[in-house]
Amino acid sequence: MKIADKFNDLKKKKEGALIAYICAGDPTPEATKEYVTALVRGGVDVIELGLPFSDPVADGPTIQAGIERALNGGMTPDIYFKTVGSLRLHIPLVVMTYYNLIFKRGLEKFVKDCVASGISGIIVPDLPVEEVGELAGFCNQYDIDLIFLVAPTTTESRMKRILAEGRGFIYLVARLGVTGARSDIANSTRELIKRVKTTTPKAVGFGISNGRQAAEIIGAGADGVIVGSAFVDIIAGGKDAAGKLEALARELKEGVRDARG
Amino acid sequence: MKQELKSTKFGKYGGQFVPEVLMPALEELTEQYEKYKDDPVFNKELEHYLRDFAGRPSPLYHAKRLSREYGIKIYLKREDLVHGGAHKLNNTLGQALLTRYMGKKRIIAETGAGQHGTACAMAGAAFGIKTEIYMGAKDTVRQRMNVYRMELMGAKVIPVKSGSQTLKDAINEAMRAWVSSVETTHYMIGSVVGPHPYPVMVRDFQSVIGKEVREQIMEKEGIFPDSIVACTGGGSNAMGIFYPFIEDDVDLFAVEAGGSGMKVTDKEALHSATLCAGEEGVLHGMHTKVLQNKYGQILESSSIAAGLDYAGVGPELAYLADIGRIKPRNSMDSEALGAFHDLCRFEGIIPALESSHALAYVKKAAATGELGDVVVINISGRGDKDLETVLGMGK
């Protein structure tokens, strides 16, 4: 499914989008299928499935630990695409990974493998707009969305360039810092939502862990929320992870469902 | 061949592969560095610190007994005599001064062996700037005296327990820390690695080594050396001594750590010889050569010398190796150890195990004629920090 179609559907229903991140292969490739299914049951609108890299500089301790579990569990790009290909989702799935894994596989092959396994978008946290040319070319050629991040530190001139290049949705980094659940929503997040002027949907990530925060973000003008560490924490806990993932997804989705002004 | 600051690349290498949140800081740093790098006031102040605080210029010493032993005329560039015992201070004084000119209040840095961390702590104390050092937990054990030295000078040392708990993880963690404090904090990278402008800036600050050698060797020999040999991990002492000779007829040898052998598994390399055996990749903000598996996962590197134990290398070195301007070589742990003892015994100089790799290569290659008749070896640091390691290895 195209990301734009999903956001259009939600817009008609006046719902905010819930985007859920987990790391593929955490703790085993088999578990990922079960967890993704649980998240979908809980009402998630887009799955962001991490492809684990050995040196994840943009991730905080929680997701780093998930990535380490996944790598120890034997996850590789080959297994990743096989796993994703077998999921048969009716919602969009985007891959989040670091540039070296894409570079090493070959940019075109990576994009083709994404398309073949039903992936709708690609997020590369260590690939700023300056370096994106070649990958963006293949994404256009094979009609897959290359999703960009903007941060509170992003200058106006960079913002323009990113909004012009961004497809699918714009990923707003809620606070300075790396991924990890925090307790409240900062003013800088509200300001950033206002600063991002675009018709492309805006999704806010980094630090969201409950329904109340999610509702606040949508209320502040975002089209979606991205939740990662809170889900990865559940997986780290192990016991009845699928049930708890579904329950948290349901709570978050309740939060974003009616929050749109 | 000399690189202008305007470009972020060396051929296809280099660039800025970092999270968006850091891009404005890199833009600011590039702008500020460009503004001050030729500024007479900035440079006068830097020269003052290099001379009166760091003790520069460092001598170029004709090592007569070692020359006789190895069968080639050897000059040693004595960076081991720079304050702190290594070349690292050249860079940290430059960056600390820049931090002050930029109005930032805090310095963070990564360190492997602890040499860069120590140099940061010195510069931080000298300039009165709060300094925090990220260091792999394993390295804090291997180099505990350096940890103590940093703490004595007021720096806070933060052990990094993620991943392999070595330099690469310390860099990851320092980058993460920078992400959350980028407006008030300068990230002081210790080698010619990372995103632009670091590889250019660190090379420029370290080029004082090569500039001095140019004058000193002309005074002593009346002609440039046939070759210059430097150990290479990230590559800052190598670029520092190479760069001023880049357009001259001098052969430049970058000697990497061959570890316990040039072998790799799916997860680790038994060496750290990135230029010799690495492949193109993207790590720590730069496109360069890296040690990686077939999927692009970064390997854990290995070396007896913590300062060479790194899975990446400066992008300019990758470029210079590709075009044939520098010659990548390597020495194994055991060879470095042998050369370490040679320099101790024949010259009364205890070199760092890092620098011992350069010595070891000269020992191996002198007889082949590859190095010519006169060679300059960069003794990038002194070996006091390594005595426990050497003691543990026996002779």
XYZ file of C-alpha atoms in Angstrom:
656
model
C 0.000 0.000 0.000
C 1.229 3.529 -0.788
C 1.918 5.731 2.204
C 0.023 8.617 0.627
C -3.103 6.472 0.216
C -2.991 5.526 3.870
C -2.663 9.137 5.021
C -5.470 10.200 2.648
C -7.793 7.526 4.080
C -7.011 8.661 7.606
C -7.525 12.289 6.682
C -11.010 11.505 5.378
C -11.765 9.737 8.652
C -10.156 12.649 10.548
C -7.763 10.278 12.280
C -4.135 10.742 13.154
C -1.732 8.024 11.999
C 0.101 5.661 14.330
C 3.469 4.546 13.001
C 5.133 1.768 14.999
C 8.842 0.957 14.929
C 10.330 -2.345 15.918
C 13.632 -3.855 14.866
C 13.421 -6.853 12.548
C 14.881 -9.977 14.090
C 14.521 -8.761 17.685
C 15.065 -11.227 19.227
C 14.586 -13.709 16.335
C 13.387 -13.464 12.729
C 10.326 -15.609 13.605
C 9.288 -13.325 16.464
C 9.127 -10.358 14.093
C 6.200 -11.864 12.147
C 4.279 -12.427 15.361
C 5.010 -8.926 16.655
C 4.128 -7.156 13.420
C 0.835 -9.069 13.331
C 0.125 -8.026 16.922
C 0.829 -4.373 16.106
C -1.489 -4.526 13.103
C -4.207 -6.061 15.308
C -3.715 -3.193 17.736
C -4.551 -0.712 14.981
C -1.171 0.527 13.757
C -1.392 2.418 10.447
C 2.203 2.127 9.214
C 4.916 -0.325 10.261
C 8.467 0.996 10.401
C 10.660 -2.082 10.471
C 14.298 -1.560 11.360
C 16.997 -3.401 9.457
C 19.715 -3.709 12.109
C 23.157 -2.133 11.586
C 26.181 -2.745 13.800
C 26.819 0.957 14.500
C 23.471 2.727 14.929
C 24.610 6.264 15.836
C 21.137 7.817 15.640
C 19.561 5.408 18.123
C 19.400 5.555 21.895
C 20.122 2.745 24.361
C 16.709 1.023 24.077
C 16.779 0.610 20.317
C 20.529 -0.068 20.304
C 19.821 -3.005 22.598
C 17.062 -4.221 20.254
C 19.433 -3.970 17.306
C 22.083 -5.915 19.184
C 19.562 -8.657 20.039
C 18.523 -8.809 16.386
C 22.092 -9.110 15.117
C 22.825 -11.798 17.698
C 19.634 -13.531 16.571
C 21.087 -13.771 13.077
C 19.151 -11.079 11.210
C 20.679 -10.133 7.847
C 19.398 -8.069 4.920
C 18.642 -11.306 3.011
C 16.523 -12.676 5.857
C 14.942 -9.243 6.293
C 13.593 -9.091 2.761
C 12.418 -12.700 2.960
C 10.606 -12.007 6.236
C 8.983 -8.815 4.970
C 7.977 -10.495 1.722
C 6.078 -13.146 3.649
C 4.110 -10.670 5.800
C 1.394 -9.743 3.261
C 0.251 -6.621 5.078
C -2.664 -4.425 4.068
C -0.913 -1.358 5.524
C 2.311 0.339 4.372
C 5.648 -0.913 5.702
C 8.770 1.242 5.613
C 12.333 0.131 6.193
C 14.599 2.111 8.505
C 18.281 1.399 8.217
C 21.714 2.983 8.027
C 23.342 3.920 4.772
C 26.200 1.428 4.818
C 23.856 -1.556 4.509
C 22.210 0.047 1.470
C 25.552 1.062 -0.011
C 27.028 -2.383 0.458
C 24.056 -4.170 -1.126
C 24.138 -1.738 -4.031
C 21.660 1.147 -4.113
C 19.626 -0.139 -7.033
C 19.512 -3.715 -5.762
C 18.419 -2.522 -2.328
C 15.591 -0.445 -3.799
C 14.518 -3.299 -6.087
C 14.525 -5.727 -3.145
C 12.349 -3.280 -1.214
C 9.843 -3.066 -4.056
C 9.823 -6.844 -4.554
C 9.068 -7.484 -0.889
C 6.267 -4.908 -0.759
C 8.056 -2.104 1.097
C 6.561 1.365 0.550
C 9.235 3.653 1.910
C 12.865 3.985 3.053
C 14.206 5.973 6.026
C 17.969 6.445 6.346
C 18.811 8.454 9.462
C 22.461 8.996 8.510
C 21.791 10.186 4.979
C 21.216 13.943 4.886
C 19.725 15.643 1.848
C 23.205 16.633 0.579
C 24.229 13.002 0.036
C 20.941 11.617 -1.161
C 21.114 12.147 -4.914
C 21.801 8.658 -6.195
C 19.458 6.826 -3.838
C 16.678 9.354 -4.502
C 17.111 8.675 -8.228
C 16.487 4.945 -7.784
C 13.586 5.585 -5.414
C 11.938 7.761 -8.048
C 12.656 5.243 -10.773
C 11.081 2.372 -8.814
C 8.349 4.504 -7.248
C 9.183 4.078 -3.596
C 9.081 6.877 -1.001
C 12.350 8.203 0.414
C 11.439 9.656 3.803
C 13.435 12.498 5.356
C 13.926 13.674 8.905
C 13.823 17.275 10.092
C 15.035 18.401 13.518
C 14.543 21.461 15.712
C 18.049 22.507 14.626
C 17.206 22.313 10.910
C 17.728 25.741 9.352
C 15.188 27.343 7.028
C 17.303 26.810 3.940
C 17.765 23.125 4.750
C 14.087 22.793 5.595
C 13.131 23.991 2.099
C 15.448 21.507 0.465
C 14.235 18.614 2.614
C 10.557 19.391 2.086
C 11.158 19.509 -1.650
C 12.856 16.077 -1.609
C 10.713 14.328 1.032
C 8.170 11.714 -0.038
C 5.614 9.677 1.902
C 5.781 11.615 5.119
C 8.178 14.011 6.812
C 9.705 12.568 9.970
C 9.899 15.296 12.613
C 12.487 14.640 15.308
C 10.587 15.823 18.364
C 13.514 16.771 20.532
C 17.215 17.065 20.294
C 18.501 13.683 21.191
C 18.408 10.124 20.103
C 15.477 7.743 20.271
C 14.137 6.873 23.714
C 10.874 7.251 25.611
C 10.454 10.483 27.583
C 7.678 11.724 29.764
C 6.251 14.879 28.204
C 5.971 16.869 25.019
C 8.319 19.820 24.661
C 7.460 23.253 23.318
C 10.168 22.836 20.721
C 8.052 20.018 19.296
C 5.039 22.295 18.845
C 7.255 24.923 17.230
C 8.747 22.380 14.862
C 5.294 21.180 13.775
C 4.420 24.799 12.938
C 7.676 25.340 11.058
C 7.206 22.378 8.727
C 4.964 23.861 6.059
C 4.136 21.203 3.504
C 1.310 19.203 2.008
C 3.289 16.018 2.700
C 2.016 14.409 5.946
C 4.013 15.208 9.070
C 4.776 12.481 11.586
C 6.464 13.202 14.909
C 8.819 10.742 16.513
C 11.388 10.382 19.310
C 10.124 10.192 22.867
C 6.423 9.296 22.563
C 5.287 6.461 24.825
C 1.604 6.874 25.740
C -1.813 7.775 24.350
C -1.967 11.168 26.032
C 1.311 12.335 24.453
C 0.207 10.937 21.107
C -3.081 12.863 21.296
C -1.202 16.067 22.207
C 1.054 15.709 19.170
C -1.879 15.278 16.810
C -3.682 18.142 18.552
C -0.645 20.335 17.861
C -1.090 19.804 14.130
C 0.836 16.654 13.223
C -0.670 14.021 10.916
C 0.898 11.112 12.731
C 3.044 9.912 15.589
C 5.973 7.505 15.445
C 6.539 5.276 18.457
C 9.583 3.064 18.732
C 11.352 2.729 22.067
C 8.139 2.009 23.996
C 7.478 -0.995 21.733
C 11.088 -2.151 21.794
C 10.997 -1.969 25.608
C 8.096 -4.431 25.582
C 10.047 -6.799 23.347
C 13.036 -6.513 25.698
C 10.750 -7.582 28.563
C 9.970 -10.767 26.654
C 6.985 -12.124 28.556
C 3.699 -11.945 26.582
C 5.310 -9.352 24.304
C 2.768 -9.815 21.503
C -0.187 -9.158 23.807
C 1.456 -6.094 25.310
C 2.453 -4.701 21.903
C -1.146 -5.013 20.765
C -2.433 -3.326 23.933
C -0.015 -0.387 23.683
C -0.789 0.022 19.982
C -4.500 0.123 20.858
C -3.936 2.774 23.553
C -1.841 4.921 21.220
C -4.305 4.554 18.377
C -7.133 5.635 20.706
C -5.030 8.682 21.507
C -4.535 9.734 17.895
C -7.965 8.700 16.576
C -10.012 11.636 17.797
C -7.306 14.160 18.465
C -7.387 15.864 15.092
C -8.633 19.427 15.340
C 46.079 17.282 -5.160
C 45.631 19.644 -2.220
C 42.052 19.774 -1.104
C 40.068 22.994 -0.892
C 37.728 23.385 2.069
C 34.829 24.190 -0.238
C 34.401 20.558 -1.237
C 33.260 18.016 1.330
C 34.882 15.189 -0.654
C 38.261 13.709 -1.536
C 37.441 12.160 -4.873
C 34.497 9.940 -3.998
C 35.454 9.702 -0.313
C 34.485 11.895 2.620
C 31.148 13.675 2.748
C 28.745 14.170 5.624
C 26.738 11.066 6.534
C 25.225 12.131 9.840
C 21.738 12.542 11.328
C 19.947 15.694 10.212
C 20.110 17.109 13.723
C 23.915 17.435 13.369
C 24.008 18.966 9.910
C 23.559 22.580 11.061
C 26.409 22.110 13.545
C 28.671 20.840 10.773
C 27.675 23.793 8.600
C 28.467 26.152 11.458
C 31.778 24.455 12.190
C 32.785 24.595 8.521
C 31.906 28.250 8.355
C 33.753 29.134 11.566
C 36.804 27.085 10.663
C 36.966 28.777 7.297
C 36.686 32.135 8.984
C 39.513 31.560 11.474
C 41.922 29.206 9.761
C 43.816 32.029 8.043
C 43.013 34.653 10.644
C 46.279 36.188 11.911
C 45.013 36.684 15.471
C 43.745 33.095 15.730
C 46.970 31.719 14.315
C 49.184 33.867 16.491
C 47.373 32.595 19.558
C 47.583 29.004 18.322
C 51.305 29.373 17.636
C 51.786 30.677 21.152
C 50.084 27.621 22.650
C 51.941 25.222 20.345
C 55.270 26.710 21.321
C 54.936 27.630 24.988
C 52.400 25.038 26.115
C 52.986 22.055 23.821
C 56.737 22.567 23.473
C 56.943 22.758 19.706
C 58.794 22.475 17.445
C 59.491 18.837 18.205
C 63.027 17.706 17.241
C 63.961 15.718 14.169
C 66.533 13.267 15.482
C 69.089 11.303 13.508
C 68.899 7.839 15.121
C 72.431 6.691 14.388
C 72.473 3.362 16.180
C 69.093 2.300 14.837
C 70.191 3.423 11.365
C 73.190 1.128 11.600
C 71.057 -1.718 12.885
C 68.342 -1.394 10.184
C 70.732 -0.463 7.377
C 69.090 2.798 6.324
C 69.548 6.407 7.445
C 66.745 7.060 9.901
C 65.421 10.344 11.224
C 62.816 10.268 13.961
C 60.221 13.024 14.194
C 59.896 13.271 17.948
C 56.190 13.834 18.520
C 56.684 11.717 21.640
C 58.283 14.823 23.138
C 55.213 16.988 22.642
C 53.430 17.807 25.903
C 51.286 14.847 26.862
C 53.549 12.442 25.038
C 51.902 12.361 21.625
C 51.024 14.384 18.539
C 47.395 14.571 19.641
C 47.769 17.917 21.386
C 48.454 19.693 18.061
C 44.870 19.044 17.081
C 43.165 19.568 20.420
C 44.806 22.955 20.970
C 43.552 24.039 17.557
C 40.047 22.782 18.150
C 39.858 24.065 21.734
C 40.860 27.502 20.538
C 38.219 27.274 17.832
C 35.686 26.214 20.472
C 36.441 29.402 22.356
C 36.196 31.526 19.211
C 32.831 29.860 18.423
C 31.578 30.679 21.928
C 30.779 27.069 22.849
C 30.954 26.106 26.501
C 31.658 22.404 26.502
C 33.876 19.905 24.714
C 33.053 16.258 24.200
C 35.390 13.762 22.609
C 36.002 10.092 22.019
C 39.236 8.366 22.778
C 40.758 4.984 21.971
C 44.135 4.599 23.666
C 43.381 7.636 25.744
C 45.969 9.808 23.993
C 43.388 12.022 22.327
C 41.319 12.095 25.515
C 44.376 13.188 27.468
C 45.151 15.866 24.902
C 41.529 17.058 25.132
C 41.730 17.173 28.900
C 44.928 19.234 28.675
C 43.470 21.674 26.183
C 40.191 21.816 28.102
C 42.034 22.658 31.320
C 44.335 25.171 29.633
C 41.372 26.998 28.095
C 39.011 26.508 31.036
C 36.424 24.584 28.999
C 34.421 21.745 30.539
C 35.507 18.474 28.937
C 33.844 15.060 28.773
C 35.549 12.046 27.226
C 33.824 8.924 25.905
C 36.022 5.862 26.084
C 35.289 2.197 25.379
C 34.928 0.345 28.676
C 37.522 -2.188 27.505
C 39.963 0.624 26.736
C 39.423 2.219 30.151
C 40.816 -1.010 31.591
C 43.635 -1.387 29.035
C 44.648 2.255 29.551
C 43.681 3.005 33.094
C 46.596 5.372 33.735
C 45.370 7.558 30.896
C 41.913 7.590 32.472
C 43.506 8.808 35.676
C 45.520 11.439 33.823
C 42.349 12.794 32.208
C 40.573 12.908 35.526
C 43.492 14.668 37.188
C 43.118 17.457 34.644
C 39.451 17.852 35.391
C 37.907 15.915 32.527
C 35.046 13.516 33.068
C 35.628 10.054 31.561
C 32.504 8.171 30.522
C 33.037 4.431 29.917
C 31.073 3.151 26.897
C 29.643 -0.297 27.432
C 27.861 -0.803 24.101
C 29.104 -2.968 21.224
C 32.748 -3.987 21.307
C 33.485 -1.375 24.004
C 36.358 0.128 22.011
C 37.051 3.224 19.919
C 34.284 2.705 17.367
C 31.688 2.486 20.118
C 33.159 5.511 21.862
C 32.714 7.475 18.614
C 29.102 6.267 18.297
C 28.370 7.347 21.850
C 30.108 10.719 21.516
C 28.084 11.404 18.352
C 24.899 10.536 20.255
C 25.893 12.853 23.072
C 26.564 15.601 20.542
C 23.117 15.124 19.034
C 21.501 16.063 22.334
C 23.741 19.058 23.112
C 24.779 20.368 19.743
C 23.955 24.026 20.403
C 26.362 24.479 23.310
C 28.919 21.757 22.693
C 31.835 21.216 20.353
C 32.619 17.650 19.416
C 36.396 17.341 19.257
C 37.205 14.475 16.915
C 40.721 13.189 17.459
C 41.672 11.979 14.028
C 41.259 12.779 10.343
C 37.945 10.902 10.369
C 34.259 11.713 10.653
C 32.110 14.022 8.550
C 33.461 17.091 6.759
C 35.038 19.408 7.923
C 36.811 17.187 10.483
C 39.158 15.323 8.124
C 40.335 18.633 6.645
C 40.478 20.537 9.911
C 42.339 17.854 11.884
C 44.782 17.368 9.009
C 45.469 21.093 8.922
C 46.082 21.280 12.671
C 48.381 18.232 12.476
C 50.250 19.539 9.419
C 52.524 21.434 11.769
C 54.418 18.106 12.007
C 55.225 17.918 8.318
C 55.893 21.632 8.014
C 58.566 21.372 10.694
C 60.078 18.290 9.071
C 60.435 20.192 5.779
C 62.627 22.811 7.454
C 64.470 20.426 9.747
C 65.436 17.906 7.085
C 66.662 20.657 4.749
C 68.851 21.920 7.578
C 70.289 18.465 8.258
C 70.359 16.805 4.834
C 69.925 19.692 2.414
C 67.406 17.555 0.559
C 64.037 15.974 1.249
C 63.981 12.364 2.515
C 63.320 9.540 0.080
C 60.425 8.344 2.178
C 58.290 9.126 5.191
C 56.757 6.350 7.276
C 53.899 6.820 9.733
C 51.581 4.467 11.554
C 47.939 4.736 10.549
C 44.789 4.021 12.507
C 42.404 6.887 11.777
C 45.456 8.537 10.264
C 46.043 11.907 11.932
C 49.788 11.599 12.573
C 50.181 10.204 9.057
C 48.246 13.008 7.360
C 50.007 15.532 9.588
C 53.468 14.510 8.414
C 52.447 13.543 4.838
C 50.355 16.496 3.801
C 53.078 19.161 3.523
C 55.017 16.726 1.255
C 52.068 15.684 -0.860
C 53.292 17.490 -3.959
C 56.947 16.554 -3.505
C 58.975 13.615 -4.711
C 58.835 11.784 -1.382
C 57.340 8.315 -0.951
C 54.740 8.161 1.795
C 54.107 4.914 3.665
C 51.016 4.460 5.820
C 51.647 1.511 8.119
C 48.526 -0.089 9.550
C 48.097 -2.625 12.309
C 48.347 -6.158 10.952
C 47.256 -7.463 14.365
C 47.701 -11.183 14.757
C 47.149 -11.824 11.039
C 45.345 -10.536 7.960
C 42.266 -12.676 8.538
C 38.606 -11.841 9.069
C 35.536 -13.733 10.239
C 31.912 -12.665 9.858
C 32.141 -10.515 12.987
C 35.743 -9.553 13.527
C 39.045 -8.811 11.879
C 42.265 -10.012 13.463
C 43.817 -6.749 12.288
C 42.990 -3.062 11.793
C 44.471 -2.671 8.317
C 41.653 -0.760 6.664
C 43.604 0.697 3.743
C 45.249 -2.654 3.048
C 42.202 -4.900 3.364
C 39.074 -2.734 3.789
C 36.290 -2.076 1.320
C 34.344 1.031 0.460
C 31.661 1.886 2.965
C 30.110 4.551 5.155
C 30.944 4.792 8.841
C 30.969 7.595 11.392
C 29.795 10.217 8.962
C 32.262 9.496 6.171
C 32.506 7.513 2.974
C 35.822 5.720 3.261
C 37.345 2.256 3.436
C 36.020 0.152 6.286
C 36.364 -3.346 7.647
C 32.967 -4.903 7.097
C 31.275 -8.210 6.331
C 29.419 -9.009 3.106
C 26.264 -7.308 4.388
C 28.004 -4.103 5.441
C 28.077 -4.795 9.181
C 31.206 -3.215 10.653
C 33.737 -5.705 11.981
C 35.433 -5.487 15.323
C 39.044 -4.666 14.569
C 42.048 -5.781 16.537
C 45.528 -4.538 17.381
C 48.031 -4.558 20.199
C 47.957 -0.757 19.859
C 44.641 0.681 21.032
C 45.256 3.843 18.992
C 45.340 1.881 15.728
C 42.435 -0.392 16.632
C 39.794 1.127 14.352
C 37.626 -0.325 11.561
C 37.706 2.855 9.483
C 40.346 5.276 8.199
C 40.465 8.922 7.188
C 38.756 9.477 3.812
C 41.665 11.486 2.428
C 43.991 8.536 3.066
C 41.545 6.238 1.254
C 41.628 8.654 -1.666
C 45.414 9.037 -1.652
C 45.793 5.251 -1.520
C 43.449 4.794 -4.497
C 45.366 7.262 -6.649
C 48.678 5.716 -5.588
C 50.074 8.742 -3.766
C 50.483 6.897 -0.475
C 51.500 3.295 -0.022
C 49.459 1.320 2.513
C 51.450 -1.313 4.398
C 51.077 -3.162 7.666
C 53.055 -4.572 10.573
C 51.869 -7.344 12.816
C 51.596 -7.117 16.616
C 54.725 -9.227 17.057
C 56.738 -7.144 14.578
C 55.694 -3.920 16.303
C 56.731 -5.370 19.623
C 60.149 -6.280 18.241
C 60.698 -2.774 16.888
C 59.494 -1.317 20.177
C 62.329 -3.109 21.973
C 64.821 -2.077 19.263
C 64.141 1.614 19.755
C 64.301 1.256 23.536
C 67.656 -0.505 23.405
C 69.417 1.231 20.522
C 68.250 4.786 21.086
C 66.982 5.082 24.643
C 63.563 6.066 23.383
C 60.432 4.190 24.450
C 57.962 4.589 21.572
C 54.214 4.096 21.654
C 53.110 0.706 20.319
C 51.289 2.653 17.592
C 54.521 4.293 16.407
C 56.308 0.948 16.761
C 54.306 -0.269 13.743
C 56.012 2.364 11.590
C 59.419 1.373 12.978
C 58.675 -2.294 12.346
C 57.854 -1.620 8.726
C 61.130 0.217 8.217
C 62.951 -2.735 9.778
C 61.250 -5.089 7.291
C 61.504 -2.924 4.197
C 64.904 -1.272 4.573
C 66.700 -4.143 2.849
C 64.321 -4.177 -0.146
C 65.343 -0.673 -1.197
C 61.701 0.397 -1.253
C 62.364 3.180 1.254
C 65.426 4.654 -0.485
C 68.422 5.855 1.516
C 66.936 8.367 3.945
C 63.711 7.812 5.800
C 61.782 9.929 8.301
C 59.684 7.965 10.784
C 56.992 9.710 12.736
C 57.319 8.699 16.378
C 53.777 9.786 17.059
C 53.884 9.114 20.785
C 55.843 7.779 23.694
C 55.313 4.319 25.086
C 54.967 4.859 28.815
C 51.246 4.159 28.471
C 52.012 0.753 26.941
C 54.383 -0.660 29.514
C 51.776 -2.887 31.109
C 50.801 -4.299 27.726
C 54.427 -4.939 26.806
C 55.154 -6.455 30.192
C 52.205 -8.801 29.664
C 53.509 -9.871 26.250
C 57.066 -10.722 27.337
C 59.889 -10.203 24.862
